[in-house]
PDB file of C-alpha atoms in Angstrom:
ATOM      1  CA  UNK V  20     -31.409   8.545  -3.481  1.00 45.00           C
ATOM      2  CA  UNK V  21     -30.349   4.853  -4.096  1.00 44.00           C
ATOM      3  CA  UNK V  22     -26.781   3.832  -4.763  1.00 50.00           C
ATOM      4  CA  UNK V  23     -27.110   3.486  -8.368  1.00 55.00           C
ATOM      5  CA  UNK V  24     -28.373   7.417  -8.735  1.00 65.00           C
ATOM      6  CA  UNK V  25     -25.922   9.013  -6.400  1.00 72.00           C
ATOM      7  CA  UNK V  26     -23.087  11.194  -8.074  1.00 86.00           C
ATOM      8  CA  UNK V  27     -19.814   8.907  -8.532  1.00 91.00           C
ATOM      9  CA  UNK V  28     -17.706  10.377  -5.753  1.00 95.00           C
ATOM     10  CA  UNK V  29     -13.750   9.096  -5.808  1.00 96.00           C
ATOM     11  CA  UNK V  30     -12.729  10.605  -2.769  1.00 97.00           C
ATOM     12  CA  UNK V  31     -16.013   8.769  -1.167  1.00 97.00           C
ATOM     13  CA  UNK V  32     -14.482   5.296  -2.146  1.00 97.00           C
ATOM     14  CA  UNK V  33     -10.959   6.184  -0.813  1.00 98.00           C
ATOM     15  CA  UNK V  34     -12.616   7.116   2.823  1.00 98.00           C
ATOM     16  CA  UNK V  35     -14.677   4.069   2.874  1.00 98.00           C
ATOM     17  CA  UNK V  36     -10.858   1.858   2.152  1.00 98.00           C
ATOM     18  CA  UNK V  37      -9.490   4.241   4.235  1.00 97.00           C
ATOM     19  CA  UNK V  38     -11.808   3.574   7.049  1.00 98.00           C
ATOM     20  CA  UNK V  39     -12.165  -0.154   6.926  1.00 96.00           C
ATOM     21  CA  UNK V  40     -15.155  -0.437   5.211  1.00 97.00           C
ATOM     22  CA  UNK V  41     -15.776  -3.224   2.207  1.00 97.00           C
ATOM     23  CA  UNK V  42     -16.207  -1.687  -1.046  1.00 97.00           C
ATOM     24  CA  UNK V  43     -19.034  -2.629  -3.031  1.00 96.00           C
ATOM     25  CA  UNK V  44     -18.846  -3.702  -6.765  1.00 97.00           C
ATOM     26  CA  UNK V  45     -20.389  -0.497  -7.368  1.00 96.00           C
ATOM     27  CA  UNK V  46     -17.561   1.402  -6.138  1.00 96.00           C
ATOM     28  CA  UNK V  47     -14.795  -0.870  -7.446  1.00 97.00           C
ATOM     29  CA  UNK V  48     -16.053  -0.307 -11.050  1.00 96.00           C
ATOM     30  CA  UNK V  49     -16.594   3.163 -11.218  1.00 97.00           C
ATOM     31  CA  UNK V  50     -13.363   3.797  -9.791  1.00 97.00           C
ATOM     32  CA  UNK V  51     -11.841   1.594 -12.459  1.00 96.00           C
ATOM     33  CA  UNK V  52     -13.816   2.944 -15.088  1.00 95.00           C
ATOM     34  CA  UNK V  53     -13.155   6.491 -14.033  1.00 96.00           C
ATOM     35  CA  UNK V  54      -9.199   6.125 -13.011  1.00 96.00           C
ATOM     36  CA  UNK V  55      -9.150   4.948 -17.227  1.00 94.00           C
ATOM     37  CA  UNK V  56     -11.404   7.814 -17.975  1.00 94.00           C
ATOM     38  CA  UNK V  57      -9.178  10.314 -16.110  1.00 95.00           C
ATOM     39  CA  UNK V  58     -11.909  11.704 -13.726  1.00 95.00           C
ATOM     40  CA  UNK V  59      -9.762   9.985 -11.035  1.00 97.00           C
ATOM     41  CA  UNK V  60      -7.056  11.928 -10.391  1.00 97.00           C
ATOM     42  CA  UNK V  61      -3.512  10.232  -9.937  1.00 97.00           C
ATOM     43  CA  UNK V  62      -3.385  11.992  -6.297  1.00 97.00           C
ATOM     44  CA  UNK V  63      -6.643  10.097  -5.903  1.00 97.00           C
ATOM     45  CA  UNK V  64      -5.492   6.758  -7.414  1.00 97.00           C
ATOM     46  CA  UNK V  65      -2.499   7.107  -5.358  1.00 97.00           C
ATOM     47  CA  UNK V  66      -4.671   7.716  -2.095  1.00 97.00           C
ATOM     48  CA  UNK V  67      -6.651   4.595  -3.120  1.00 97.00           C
ATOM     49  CA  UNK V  68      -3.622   2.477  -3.356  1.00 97.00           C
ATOM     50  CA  UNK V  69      -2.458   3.489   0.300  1.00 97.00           C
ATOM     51  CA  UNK V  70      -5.810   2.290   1.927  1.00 97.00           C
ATOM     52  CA  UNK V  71      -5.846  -0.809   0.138  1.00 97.00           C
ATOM     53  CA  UNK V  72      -2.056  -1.196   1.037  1.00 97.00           C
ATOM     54  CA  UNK V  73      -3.102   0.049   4.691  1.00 97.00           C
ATOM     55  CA  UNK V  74      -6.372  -2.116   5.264  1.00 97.00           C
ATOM     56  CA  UNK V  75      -6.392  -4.815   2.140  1.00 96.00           C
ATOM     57  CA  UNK V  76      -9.160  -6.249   0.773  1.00 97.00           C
ATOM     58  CA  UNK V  77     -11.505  -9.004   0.996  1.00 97.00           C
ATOM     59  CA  UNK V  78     -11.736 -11.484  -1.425  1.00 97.00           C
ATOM     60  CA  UNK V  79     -14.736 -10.366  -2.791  1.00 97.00           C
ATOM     61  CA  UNK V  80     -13.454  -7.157  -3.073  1.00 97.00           C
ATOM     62  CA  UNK V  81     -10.341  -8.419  -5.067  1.00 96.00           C
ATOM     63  CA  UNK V  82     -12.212 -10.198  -7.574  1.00 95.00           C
ATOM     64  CA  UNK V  83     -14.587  -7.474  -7.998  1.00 96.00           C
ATOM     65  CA  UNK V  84     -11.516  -5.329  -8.756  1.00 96.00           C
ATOM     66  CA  UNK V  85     -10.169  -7.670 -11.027  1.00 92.00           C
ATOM     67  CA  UNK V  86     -13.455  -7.754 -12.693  1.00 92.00           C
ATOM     68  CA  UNK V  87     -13.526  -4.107 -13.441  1.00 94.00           C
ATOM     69  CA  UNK V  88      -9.975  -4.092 -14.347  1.00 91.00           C
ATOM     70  CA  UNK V  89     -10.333  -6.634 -17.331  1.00 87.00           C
ATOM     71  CA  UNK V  90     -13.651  -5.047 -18.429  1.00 90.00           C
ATOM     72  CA  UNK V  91     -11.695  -1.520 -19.493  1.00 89.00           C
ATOM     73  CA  UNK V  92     -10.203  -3.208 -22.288  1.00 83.00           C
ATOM     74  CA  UNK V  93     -11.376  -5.853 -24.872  1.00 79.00           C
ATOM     75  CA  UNK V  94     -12.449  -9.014 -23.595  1.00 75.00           C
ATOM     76  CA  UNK V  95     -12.019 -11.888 -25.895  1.00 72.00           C
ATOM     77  CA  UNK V  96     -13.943 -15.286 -25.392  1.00 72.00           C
ATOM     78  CA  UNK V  97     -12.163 -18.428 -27.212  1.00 71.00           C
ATOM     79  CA  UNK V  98     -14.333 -21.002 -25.922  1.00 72.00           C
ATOM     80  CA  UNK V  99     -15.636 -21.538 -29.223  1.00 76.00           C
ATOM     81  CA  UNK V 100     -12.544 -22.445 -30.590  1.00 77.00           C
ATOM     82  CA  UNK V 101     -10.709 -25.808 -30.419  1.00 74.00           C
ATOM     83  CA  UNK V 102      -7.432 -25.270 -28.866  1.00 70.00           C
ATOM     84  CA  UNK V 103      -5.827 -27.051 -26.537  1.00 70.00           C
ATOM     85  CA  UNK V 104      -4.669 -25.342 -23.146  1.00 65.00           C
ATOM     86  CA  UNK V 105      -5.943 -22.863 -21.211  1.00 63.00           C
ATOM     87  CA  UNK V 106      -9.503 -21.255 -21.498  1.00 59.00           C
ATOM     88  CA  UNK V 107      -9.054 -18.235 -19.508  1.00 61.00           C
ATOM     89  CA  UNK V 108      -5.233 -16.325 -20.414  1.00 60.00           C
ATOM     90  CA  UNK V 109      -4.598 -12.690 -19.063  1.00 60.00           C
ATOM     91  CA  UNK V 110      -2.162  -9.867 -19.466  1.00 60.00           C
ATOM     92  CA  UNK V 111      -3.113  -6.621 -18.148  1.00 58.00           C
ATOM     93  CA  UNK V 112      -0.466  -4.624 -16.846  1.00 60.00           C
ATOM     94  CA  UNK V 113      -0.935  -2.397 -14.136  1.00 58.00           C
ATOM     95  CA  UNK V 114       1.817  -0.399 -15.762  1.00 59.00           C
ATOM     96  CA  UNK V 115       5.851   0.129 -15.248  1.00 56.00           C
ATOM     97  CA  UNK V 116       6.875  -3.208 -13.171  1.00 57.00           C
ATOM     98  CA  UNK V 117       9.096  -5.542 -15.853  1.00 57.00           C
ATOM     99  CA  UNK V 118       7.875  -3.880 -18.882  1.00 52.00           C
ATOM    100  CA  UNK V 119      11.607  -2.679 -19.784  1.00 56.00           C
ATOM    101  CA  UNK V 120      13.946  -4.028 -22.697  1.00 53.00           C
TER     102      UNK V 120
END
């Protein structure tokens, strides 16, 4: 069974951080897309964080994260129109940190 047809396993991704191992893209993304979906449990998400915390990640990992992350929500592409600045802004919160009045 290939890695694209194998069940989506969130506990499987947390023992491969957990043990030092480099997440694939694969991974990253479905445990993005299923931590918005809720079929990652916050125990689980919580888990995740420690091994990351524990072992870090590579770059490659990090932007594939990131990746994942900004492709939840709406992704909007300005390069068509003429502003000056910036072509690339972002503001996704990862929730609670400075979002207080």
């Amino acid at each position: 069974m290939s890695v694209q047809n194998r069940p989506f396993l969130p506990q499987e991704v947390i023992r491969k951080k957990r043990d030092g191992e480099t997440l694939e893209q694969t991974d990253l993304r479905q445990f993005v897309d299923g931590t918005v979906s809720g079929a990652v449990s916050q125990a689980q998400i919580g888990a995740f964080t420690m091994a990351v915390y524990l072992n870090g990640m590579s770059r490659k990992e990090r932007i594939d994260y990131t990746l994942a992350m900004r492709d939840t929500g709406q992704v909007l592409d300005w390069s068509t129109v003429d502003l000056q600045g910036p072509t690339i802004i972002d503001k996704h919160s990862s929730g609670g940190v400075g979002d207080e009045r």
